[in-house]
Amino acid sequence: MPLDEFAIIDRFFRRPSRRDDVRVGIGDDAAVLQVPAAAELVVALDTLVEGVHFPEQTDPFAIGWKALAVNLSDLAAMGAEPAWFTLALTLPEADAAWLAEFSRGLFTLAEEWNLALVGGDTTRGPLTLSIQVAGHVPPGEALLRRGARTGDGLYVTGTLGDAAAALRDWQAGRAEDPALRGRLDRPAPRLRTGMGLRGLARCAIDISDGLLADLARLLAASPGNGARLEREALPVSAALRRRLAAEPALWAGVLDGGDDYELLFCAPPEREADLSALAARTGETITRIGTITAEPGIVLEDADGRRQTVTPHGYAHFAPPQEERP
Amino acid sequence: MPLDEFAIIDRFFRRPSRRDDVRVGIGDDAAVLQVPAAAELVVALDTLVEGVHFPEQTDPFAIGWKALAVNLSDLAAMGAEPAWFTLALTLPEADAAWLAEFSRGLFTLAEEWNLALVGGDTTRGPLTLSIQVAGHVPPGEALLRRGARTGDGLYVTGTLGDAAAALRDWQAGRAEDPALRGRLDRPAPRLRTGMGLRGLARCAIDISDGLLADLARLLAASPGNGARLEREALPVSAALRRRLAAEPALWAGVLDGGDDYELLFCAPPEREADLSALAARTGETITRIGTITAEPGIVLEDADGRRQTVTPHGYAHFAPPQEERP
């Protein structure tokens, strides 16, 4: 018997929720949700299209996990606590095996953060998914992109370039390093750090399109500032470091690779000890990678003190590749 | 110069908002919104796929209008007041003329209801759009599908079958009746009636898949009940009535056609006068079309008192057409 959209929802997406703030979930015209008193609502949305954001034949578990993770990463960058999400799923066919793995990936991450799926729409068409995550922050405490000041330290969570290296290996048909591939398929949203940065960071963004591209956005939100990055300070995983000596081209992925889903933020220098304490509490590393400067632009400084101005080469939809990556 | 996703957002989708409850709108990692104190959040999501929900070559103004309208209709069915929306737009190419008309349709309706577009994602791929609308209701006052009781009157807003007749004409290449076509392309969400039904209706749903299909959902939410519909009472527009005498097949569209985006609701019989007053206040008609009965199933009664049991033939994704419309 073929699965219709309601059977798909019942079988794969209707899960009991442990949340008591969902008055009405899946199954009515809309969801009804209780936002904590005085909190502000925070809403992020991301779409993944097969062949654009992930190659055909991607493991459906990874698609489900990642579609939610990229949205949670946006909430982390706001310092928000996630609560609920909705799913718009467009599928070429109702493939039960695919749906089982996709929903397993989705709910493995959702349950880790006690998120409830409260609504959605399942339609037929080319494989596309949009997830919207909603959460909340205490009033006025959301971390914004704007707010950088000259002299602030510039920090990132985790390590950079792993996902880009994994994608490069995959596209070249090379043997995979599971440590790198896991970072491409199952990014960990830095929600603990994000919530811990409330009142501590002055600005924040998540790195989805590459360190330089997202740093440029952070700087654009605080005109009159630039940044100096210390190349030696950029955090690189042990797995990637093993590769860099033989393949220096992988450095490009550290700066421009995208898909890192780490947080990039600035904080006044006197908060250094608070940041160390936060990292110790969450188990998520925080590394100082540079400084906000008064000169516009991004300067990369190497171990010998040589400086060069760099420009981002992040991914852009609709722009021809030759213009984007000259 | 080609439009990249940020240029598309700036040129077509970043509009000044008159709302003072948008703390952070488009341009950060997520939106930050202020839900009124003590209100409950109401969230609806609908996806439209080209070739599935609308034919190729559909007027982009109509696509923009309708994508928002179908979501507002869901909020109307909950009795909610809409406030904000997000847009996930997947486009095969960045066509400025298409985007201009699409965004004009979208914002014509958005401005009518003072809605702010607070976030979105623009990606490349087959034409697909998901809109999510969020609004609010006073605590506990959302209209749900469940709640029908034997003896309740069954009501609809507006008229039924117009959009189905227009779609039929279009698919057959027949001359269009602008009155019918307007109902297909620019459905009017019944938000005034929906908000007015708080505390008055006992259950509500919006008619997206056809009167019978959505009535069956309403009944499924209140097990142990059925409905008797009076065929002569079903509200039909003047434009459609002119056609029905010569083409009785169009009756199928009144019962099963879908795309009506009217509200279907039940209310205790003693609220009849309140409903009349509401219709007078909003200018949106309300018609009693039947009664909630103790016998499960849907019975259609004609002018001579003859009764037949009917079953819905609404649209279902992923089910083969021959099974859906035997």
XYZ file of C-alpha atoms in Angstrom:
652
model
C 0.000 0.000 0.000
C 1.482 3.366 -0.901
C 2.115 5.865 1.873
C 0.093 9.041 1.632
C 1.221 12.203 3.353
C -0.793 11.524 6.495
C 0.542 7.990 6.816
C 4.071 9.387 6.402
C 3.489 11.903 9.183
C 1.990 9.296 11.517
C 4.631 6.686 10.893
C 7.784 8.768 10.824
C 7.175 12.182 12.321
C 4.571 12.058 15.076
C 6.585 11.493 18.239
C 5.590 11.844 21.843
C 7.020 15.050 23.246
C 8.309 15.526 26.752
C 7.673 19.252 26.516
C 4.741 20.703 28.435
C 4.751 23.957 26.454
C 3.176 22.393 23.334
C -0.582 22.976 23.719
C -1.344 21.748 20.179
C 1.222 19.922 18.062
C 0.981 18.068 14.771
C -2.556 17.369 13.590
C -4.442 20.651 13.692
C -4.352 23.626 11.302
C -1.482 25.116 13.280
C 0.552 24.511 16.416
C -0.156 26.367 19.656
C 2.901 26.978 21.832
C 3.576 28.598 25.178
C 6.492 31.010 25.135
C 7.925 31.581 28.629
C 6.703 34.783 30.256
C 8.775 37.816 29.269
C 11.051 35.807 26.948
C 11.639 36.896 23.369
C 10.956 34.467 20.550
C 13.899 33.558 18.284
C 13.218 32.017 14.875
C 15.648 30.630 12.279
C 14.996 28.970 8.943
C 17.225 27.025 6.575
C 16.543 25.120 3.395
C 18.556 22.208 2.014
C 18.164 21.219 -1.645
C 19.497 17.936 -3.000
C 22.298 18.518 -5.482
C 22.940 21.998 -4.073
C 23.441 21.611 -0.323
C 24.153 17.897 -0.311
C 25.075 15.469 -3.076
C 22.577 12.905 -4.324
C 22.968 9.608 -2.467
C 23.765 11.370 0.792
C 22.974 9.146 3.751
C 19.416 10.139 4.767
C 20.381 9.960 8.465
C 22.935 12.707 7.796
C 20.379 14.784 5.864
C 17.918 14.636 8.761
C 20.551 15.429 11.366
C 22.155 18.223 9.400
C 18.936 19.947 8.346
C 18.113 20.420 12.012
C 21.705 21.092 13.099
C 22.216 24.046 10.758
C 19.140 25.731 12.216
C 20.165 24.992 15.775
C 23.527 26.533 14.947
C 21.709 29.760 14.031
C 19.915 29.702 17.373
C 23.219 29.061 19.126
C 24.615 32.171 17.435
C 21.772 34.180 19.002
C 22.316 32.712 22.469
C 18.838 31.205 22.305
C 17.450 28.088 23.938
C 15.719 25.965 21.275
C 12.260 24.567 21.917
C 10.270 23.620 18.810
C 10.721 23.022 15.110
C 8.666 22.557 11.965
C 9.547 20.612 8.846
C 8.610 21.273 5.224
C 9.627 18.109 3.390
C 9.310 17.778 -0.371
C 10.014 14.256 -1.607
C 10.120 12.756 -5.078
C 8.565 9.539 -3.741
C 7.463 8.020 -0.469
C 10.400 5.676 0.167
C 9.878 4.061 3.575
C 13.534 3.069 4.039
C 14.708 6.600 3.233
C 12.081 8.146 5.523
C 13.008 5.813 8.384
C 16.673 6.843 8.245
C 15.944 10.506 7.619
C 13.582 10.719 10.589
C 16.035 8.765 12.761
C 18.742 11.339 12.024
C 16.338 14.200 12.640
C 15.011 12.900 15.945
C 18.365 11.705 17.268
C 19.436 15.344 17.343
C 15.975 16.655 18.321
C 15.838 14.369 21.355
C 19.339 15.354 22.418
C 17.999 18.891 22.831
C 14.456 17.991 23.929
C 12.927 19.653 20.872
C 9.369 18.957 19.745
C 8.394 18.739 16.070
C 5.161 20.736 16.145
C 4.114 20.965 12.522
C 5.045 20.478 8.951
C 4.026 19.896 5.410
C 4.921 16.848 3.344
C 4.602 17.348 -0.396
C 5.720 15.650 -3.563
C 8.438 17.167 -5.706
C 12.228 17.421 -6.004
C 13.961 16.623 -2.686
C 13.990 19.840 -0.657
C 13.681 20.429 3.049
C 13.122 23.533 5.076
C 13.362 23.427 8.809
C 12.409 26.267 11.049
C 13.499 26.226 14.660
C 12.034 28.464 17.323
C 13.394 29.106 20.768
C 13.692 31.943 23.219
C 16.045 34.272 25.052
C 15.598 36.522 28.074
C 14.500 39.956 26.815
C 17.287 41.997 25.289
C 19.893 39.247 25.715
C 19.990 37.871 22.157
C 23.505 37.919 20.678
C 23.521 39.945 17.466
C 25.994 40.256 14.636
C 26.518 43.912 15.395
C 28.372 45.134 18.427
C 32.080 44.564 17.696
C 34.438 47.206 19.105
C 38.083 47.886 18.364
C 40.236 45.871 20.733
C 37.715 43.064 21.248
C 39.084 39.559 21.041
C 37.805 37.396 18.213
C 37.005 33.790 19.107
C 35.745 30.567 17.554
C 34.425 27.362 19.028
C 35.708 23.933 17.991
C 37.884 23.502 14.915
C 37.728 24.804 11.358
C 38.052 23.172 7.939
C 37.154 19.568 8.794
C 33.905 19.502 6.824
C 35.548 21.167 3.816
C 38.311 18.545 3.808
C 35.754 15.735 4.039
C 33.739 17.196 1.160
C 36.904 17.521 -0.924
C 37.832 13.879 -0.280
C 34.298 12.740 -1.092
C 34.139 14.712 -4.312
C 37.548 13.380 -5.368
C 36.499 9.808 -4.597
C 39.297 9.471 -2.020
C 39.199 7.239 1.048
C 37.324 8.912 3.860
C 38.633 9.883 7.248
C 35.703 9.095 9.582
C 36.637 11.927 11.946
C 36.430 14.485 9.139
C 33.364 12.937 7.551
C 31.489 12.991 10.854
C 32.045 16.739 11.003
C 30.518 17.149 7.544
C 27.520 14.895 8.185
C 26.733 15.489 11.836
C 27.760 18.999 12.877
C 27.239 19.653 16.589
C 25.334 22.895 17.188
C 27.182 24.928 19.836
C 24.080 25.687 21.862
C 25.714 25.351 25.271
C 28.371 27.870 24.333
C 25.803 30.139 22.676
C 23.614 30.304 25.777
C 26.707 30.757 27.941
C 27.815 33.737 25.855
C 24.769 35.826 26.816
C 26.065 38.898 28.587
C 29.620 37.869 27.770
C 30.051 38.149 23.997
C 29.486 41.469 22.253
C 28.596 39.986 18.872
C 28.207 36.515 17.364
C 27.529 34.644 14.119
C 27.722 31.005 13.156
C 30.199 29.904 10.505
C 28.201 28.309 7.726
C 29.822 29.791 4.615
C 33.431 29.858 5.806
C 35.385 31.765 8.465
C 36.270 34.706 6.215
C 32.791 35.069 4.681
C 31.068 35.031 8.052
C 33.694 37.269 9.625
C 33.074 39.744 6.804
C 29.366 39.693 7.728
C 30.163 40.267 11.375
C 32.339 43.243 10.437
C 29.759 44.616 8.016
C 27.298 44.775 10.914
C 29.713 47.036 12.877
C 30.976 49.501 10.266
C 34.338 51.109 10.874
C 35.928 47.928 12.173
C 38.207 45.324 10.691
C 39.901 42.229 12.024
C 43.384 40.802 12.313
C 43.512 36.999 12.314
C 46.471 35.010 13.588
C 46.967 32.142 11.227
C 48.808 30.011 13.788
C 45.939 30.390 16.217
C 43.246 29.020 13.906
C 42.054 25.823 15.593
C 42.534 22.748 13.442
C 41.600 19.209 14.434
C 44.228 16.490 14.846
C 42.709 14.697 11.853
C 43.077 17.729 9.608
C 46.513 18.676 10.964
C 47.830 15.252 9.873
C 46.781 16.139 6.334
C 47.872 19.765 6.112
C 51.600 19.135 5.851
C 51.190 17.055 2.704
C 48.249 19.021 1.288
C 48.613 22.697 2.085
C 45.683 23.360 -0.277
C 43.435 22.186 2.566
C 44.234 25.483 4.319
C 41.746 27.097 1.986
C 39.045 25.028 3.674
C 40.024 26.367 7.078
C 39.532 29.940 5.900
C 36.778 29.578 3.323
C 35.426 26.057 3.475
C 32.010 26.473 4.987
C 29.896 23.888 6.777
C 31.878 24.325 10.009
C 28.865 25.379 12.119
C 31.127 26.769 14.781
C 30.412 30.063 16.525
C 32.493 33.130 15.721
C 32.176 35.883 18.295
C 33.854 38.891 19.805
C 34.219 39.757 23.463
C 36.067 42.407 25.433
C 39.594 41.276 26.392
C 38.782 41.376 30.106
C 36.318 38.495 29.669
C 39.043 35.996 28.770
C 38.789 34.210 32.136
C 34.987 33.965 31.833
C 35.390 32.389 28.410
C 37.834 29.822 29.796
C 35.374 28.983 32.549
C 32.564 28.635 29.979
C 34.639 26.271 27.835
C 35.476 24.193 30.896
C 31.790 24.006 31.848
C 30.468 23.087 28.382
C 33.337 20.927 27.157
C 33.292 22.941 23.906
C 36.630 24.555 23.124
C 36.931 28.294 22.603
C 40.004 29.681 20.839
C 41.070 33.274 20.446
C 41.941 33.714 16.771
C 42.435 37.434 16.474
C 41.415 40.952 17.340
C 38.915 43.535 16.155
C 40.867 46.454 14.697
C 40.077 50.016 13.697
C 41.180 49.433 10.088
C 38.449 48.027 7.845
C 39.204 44.723 6.115
C 40.559 41.390 7.245
C 44.297 40.924 7.714
C 45.866 37.496 8.146
C 49.104 37.454 10.133
C 51.418 34.458 9.976
C 53.827 33.147 12.616
C 56.585 35.429 11.331
C 54.458 38.533 11.700
C 53.901 38.899 7.954
C 50.487 40.317 7.176
C 48.297 40.045 4.102
C 44.819 41.349 3.417
C 42.392 38.542 2.612
C 38.908 38.465 1.097
C 36.315 35.775 1.573
C 35.513 33.213 -1.072
C 32.366 31.784 0.542
C 29.625 30.037 -1.365
C 26.982 32.210 -3.008
C 23.804 31.020 -4.643
C 22.962 32.337 -8.123
C 26.404 33.834 -8.741
C 28.505 32.168 -11.437
C 31.360 30.108 -9.954
C 34.040 31.928 -11.924
C 33.001 35.226 -10.366
C 32.796 33.778 -6.910
C 36.125 31.964 -6.912
C 38.434 33.960 -9.173
C 25.368 41.511 -13.138
C 23.782 38.380 -11.748
C 21.773 38.595 -8.554
C 23.170 36.628 -5.646
C 20.982 35.571 -2.755
C 21.800 38.635 -0.662
C 21.051 41.005 -3.534
C 17.737 39.176 -4.040
C 16.840 39.599 -0.383
C 17.809 43.284 -0.347
C 16.042 44.156 -3.574
C 12.839 42.189 -3.253
C 12.270 41.081 0.316
C 13.669 43.599 2.791
C 10.782 45.925 3.486
C 10.304 48.455 6.230
C 7.943 47.084 8.844
C 5.411 49.077 10.781
C 5.474 46.528 13.575
C 7.217 47.434 16.820
C 7.382 43.809 18.012
C 10.224 42.870 15.628
C 13.434 43.355 17.640
C 15.614 41.752 14.950
C 14.329 41.018 11.458
C 16.066 39.933 8.268
C 19.862 40.114 8.354
C 21.012 38.307 11.481
C 21.310 34.575 12.195
C 17.696 34.515 13.387
C 14.801 36.855 14.047
C 13.959 38.074 17.552
C 10.266 38.736 18.150
C 8.162 39.968 21.028
C 5.095 37.830 21.701
C 2.428 39.749 23.630
C 2.416 38.994 27.342
C 0.361 35.919 28.212
C -0.531 35.175 24.581
C 0.052 31.754 23.064
C 2.108 31.453 19.907
C 0.384 29.944 16.839
C 2.507 28.618 13.969
C 1.447 27.268 10.551
C 3.536 26.071 7.637
C 2.676 25.294 4.034
C 4.783 24.391 1.037
C 3.930 25.020 -2.615
C 5.771 23.100 -5.337
C 5.606 24.098 -8.992
C 3.839 21.446 -11.039
C 2.156 20.028 -7.922
C 0.400 22.922 -6.181
C 0.350 25.295 -9.119
C 0.921 24.764 -12.833
C 4.086 25.987 -14.515
C 3.615 29.461 -15.969
C 1.404 30.505 -13.067
C 1.420 34.277 -12.652
C 4.137 34.948 -10.036
C 1.943 37.581 -8.356
C -0.611 34.823 -7.690
C 2.085 32.462 -6.382
C 3.296 35.072 -3.906
C -0.198 35.976 -2.762
C -1.404 32.422 -2.461
C 1.650 31.039 -0.669
C 0.993 33.514 2.119
C -2.812 33.248 1.935
C -2.933 29.487 2.514
C -0.914 29.920 5.706
C -3.021 32.833 6.893
C -6.049 30.629 6.301
C -4.591 28.111 8.763
C -4.144 30.866 11.326
C -7.719 32.011 10.694
C -8.898 28.469 11.440
C -7.197 28.717 14.849
C -8.715 32.120 15.618
C -5.212 33.606 15.688
C -4.013 37.105 14.895
C -1.109 36.894 12.435
C 2.057 38.871 13.053
C 5.184 37.594 11.278
C 6.213 35.255 8.516
C 9.314 33.609 7.080
C 9.955 32.509 3.512
C 12.016 29.601 2.198
C 12.289 30.233 -1.521
C 14.007 27.794 -3.855
C 14.403 29.139 -7.381
C 15.836 27.620 -10.558
C 17.291 30.995 -11.526
C 17.353 34.574 -10.304
C 14.808 36.102 -12.697
C 14.319 39.736 -11.684
C 10.954 40.117 -13.444
C 9.592 36.990 -11.786
C 10.920 38.045 -8.379
C 9.411 41.514 -8.721
C 5.932 40.126 -9.397
C 6.220 37.346 -6.841
C 7.272 39.738 -4.095
C 4.553 42.210 -5.123
C 1.907 39.493 -4.668
C 3.415 38.428 -1.372
C 3.654 41.918 0.108
C 0.290 43.102 -1.194
C -1.321 40.553 1.086
C 1.264 40.954 3.869
C 0.678 44.698 4.049
C -3.080 44.220 4.098
C -2.592 42.370 7.394
C 0.400 44.368 8.682
C 2.643 41.306 8.649
C 6.429 41.535 8.770
C 8.704 39.192 6.822
C 11.301 38.441 9.490
C 13.532 35.828 7.905
C 14.062 33.424 5.123
C 16.379 31.430 2.984
C 16.845 31.830 -0.755
C 18.408 28.840 -2.469
C 18.827 27.509 -5.963
C 16.845 24.493 -7.107
C 13.450 23.486 -8.480
C 10.786 26.130 -7.748
C 9.481 25.430 -4.240
C 8.310 27.784 -1.534
C 7.568 27.238 2.112
C 6.007 29.965 4.138
C 5.593 29.836 7.864
C 3.286 32.297 9.546
C 3.290 32.968 13.270
C 0.686 34.803 15.261
C -0.955 34.627 18.644
C -4.168 34.004 20.539
C -5.230 34.745 24.094
C -4.331 31.716 26.254
C -6.676 28.769 25.812
C -8.761 30.490 23.115
C -7.315 28.827 20.004
C -10.007 27.134 17.896
C -9.181 23.465 17.469
C -10.456 20.797 15.135
C -11.811 18.802 18.045
C -14.844 19.853 20.019
C -17.877 19.097 17.831
C -20.981 17.955 19.718
C -24.162 16.347 18.437
C -26.662 19.045 17.599
C -24.089 21.717 16.780
C -24.698 23.700 13.636
C -22.119 23.310 10.869
C -21.117 26.507 9.080
C -18.864 27.766 6.299
C -17.653 31.203 5.336
C -17.909 32.541 1.779
C -18.696 30.242 -1.143
C -17.444 26.830 -2.240
C -16.231 25.404 -5.533
C -15.122 28.573 -7.305
C -11.418 27.746 -7.323
C -12.101 24.187 -8.488
C -14.200 25.470 -11.402
C -11.480 27.950 -12.369
C -8.819 25.242 -12.264
C -10.986 22.993 -14.401
C -11.472 25.741 -16.986
C -7.773 26.500 -17.002
C -6.760 22.869 -17.418
C -9.288 22.443 -20.233
C -8.007 25.577 -21.981
C -11.448 27.202 -21.718
C -12.109 30.932 -21.514
C -11.685 32.163 -17.957
C -14.309 33.725 -15.766
C -12.342 36.420 -13.882
C -14.558 36.062 -10.796
C -13.749 32.358 -10.521
C -10.103 32.775 -11.453
C -9.624 35.434 -8.799
C -10.794 32.935 -6.203
C -8.186 30.407 -7.382
C -5.313 32.898 -7.542
C -6.038 35.252 -4.688
C -7.928 33.483 -1.907
C -8.915 35.808 0.932
C -7.929 34.382 4.328
C -10.915 34.628 6.681
C -8.932 36.103 9.537
C -11.639 38.530 10.693
C -14.145 35.716 11.012
C -11.580 33.414 12.627
C -10.708 35.924 15.339
C -14.412 36.668 15.818
C -15.154 32.977 16.354
C -13.046 32.786 19.539
C -15.379 31.766 22.330
C -18.178 31.285 19.796
C -17.251 28.283 17.640
C -16.643 24.899 19.220
C -14.333 23.598 16.473
C -12.898 24.901 13.223
C -10.782 23.936 10.226
C -9.993 25.638 6.952
C -11.091 24.054 3.701
C -7.982 23.435 1.647
C -8.579 19.931 0.296
C -12.335 20.134 -0.273
C -15.402 20.457 1.961
C -15.878 16.709 2.434
C -12.196 15.929 3.071
C -11.842 18.679 5.641
C -15.212 17.889 7.228
C -14.016 14.283 7.594
C -10.937 15.616 9.449
C -13.097 17.727 11.707
C -15.244 14.689 12.519
C -12.216 12.445 13.033
C -11.070 14.858 15.731
C -14.349 14.348 17.639
C -14.940 10.599 17.434
C -18.524 9.383 17.731
C -19.926 12.191 15.624
C -21.051 12.491 12.042
C -22.586 15.252 9.960
C -25.639 15.856 7.828
C -25.118 18.384 5.042
C -27.969 20.137 3.273
C -27.079 20.287 -0.376
C -29.353 23.238 -1.084
C -27.688 25.209 1.673
C -24.150 24.920 0.309
C -23.131 28.481 -0.580
C -22.293 28.914 -4.253
C -21.194 32.163 -5.880
C -23.305 33.852 -8.554
C -20.513 33.149 -11.063
C -20.524 29.433 -10.318
C -24.327 29.195 -10.103
C -24.569 30.464 -13.692
C -22.436 27.507 -14.751
C -23.955 24.724 -12.655
C -27.194 24.344 -14.614
C -25.322 23.523 -17.825
C -22.429 21.674 -16.166
C -23.677 19.714 -13.159
C -20.225 18.058 -13.001
C -19.015 21.283 -11.376
C -20.943 20.209 -8.247
C -18.079 17.841 -7.548
C -15.886 20.894 -7.075
C -18.264 22.311 -4.458
C -17.968 19.139 -2.375
C -14.445 17.983 -3.167
C -12.673 20.672 -5.119
C -10.178 22.051 -2.684
C -8.450 25.431 -2.727
C -11.513 27.140 -1.233
C -9.692 28.468 1.862
C -12.981 29.082 3.606
C -13.515 28.258 7.265
C -15.644 25.270 8.261
C -16.752 25.332 11.876
C -19.343 24.130 14.331
C -21.142 26.132 16.950
C -23.992 25.483 19.373
C -27.372 26.355 17.836
C -28.008 29.099 20.386
C -25.102 31.117 18.958
C -26.874 31.672 15.613
C -27.576 35.337 16.382
C -23.956 35.938 17.413
C -22.803 34.452 14.127
C -25.118 36.767 12.189
C -23.748 39.722 14.100
C -20.182 38.574 13.370
C -20.901 38.262 9.646
C -22.445 41.731 9.625
C -19.393 43.140 11.404
C -16.762 41.491 9.179
C -18.583 41.585 5.843
C -17.686 37.884 5.406
C -20.716 35.673 4.900
C -21.422 32.738 7.190
C -23.819 30.013 6.029
C -25.253 27.157 8.012
C -24.778 24.069 5.851
C -25.745 21.253 8.183
C -25.694 19.698 11.612
C -23.401 17.523 13.700
C -25.155 14.177 14.235
C -24.629 11.192 16.510
C -24.226 8.790 13.559
C -20.663 8.585 12.222
C -20.174 9.417 8.544
C -21.279 12.248 6.313
C -24.817 12.272 4.884
C -25.827 14.627 2.093
C -29.528 15.544 2.044
C -31.067 17.054 -1.062
C -34.014 19.432 -1.340
C -36.486 16.520 -1.452
C -35.167 15.065 1.803
C -33.349 12.203 0.058
C -30.179 11.253 1.860
C -26.997 9.588 0.679
C -23.779 8.801 2.477
C -20.810 10.516 0.860
C -17.049 10.060 1.184
C -14.382 12.627 0.455
C -12.272 12.558 -2.671
C -9.775 15.216 -1.607
C -6.286 15.478 -2.985
C -3.624 13.267 -1.409
C 0.100 13.416 -2.052
C 1.926 10.160 -2.864
C -1.270 8.125 -3.402
C -1.884 6.949 -6.975
C -4.659 8.937 -8.687
C -6.738 5.862 -9.448
C -6.951 5.037 -5.768
C -7.724 8.570 -4.782
C -10.459 9.207 -7.316
C -12.068 5.871 -8.068
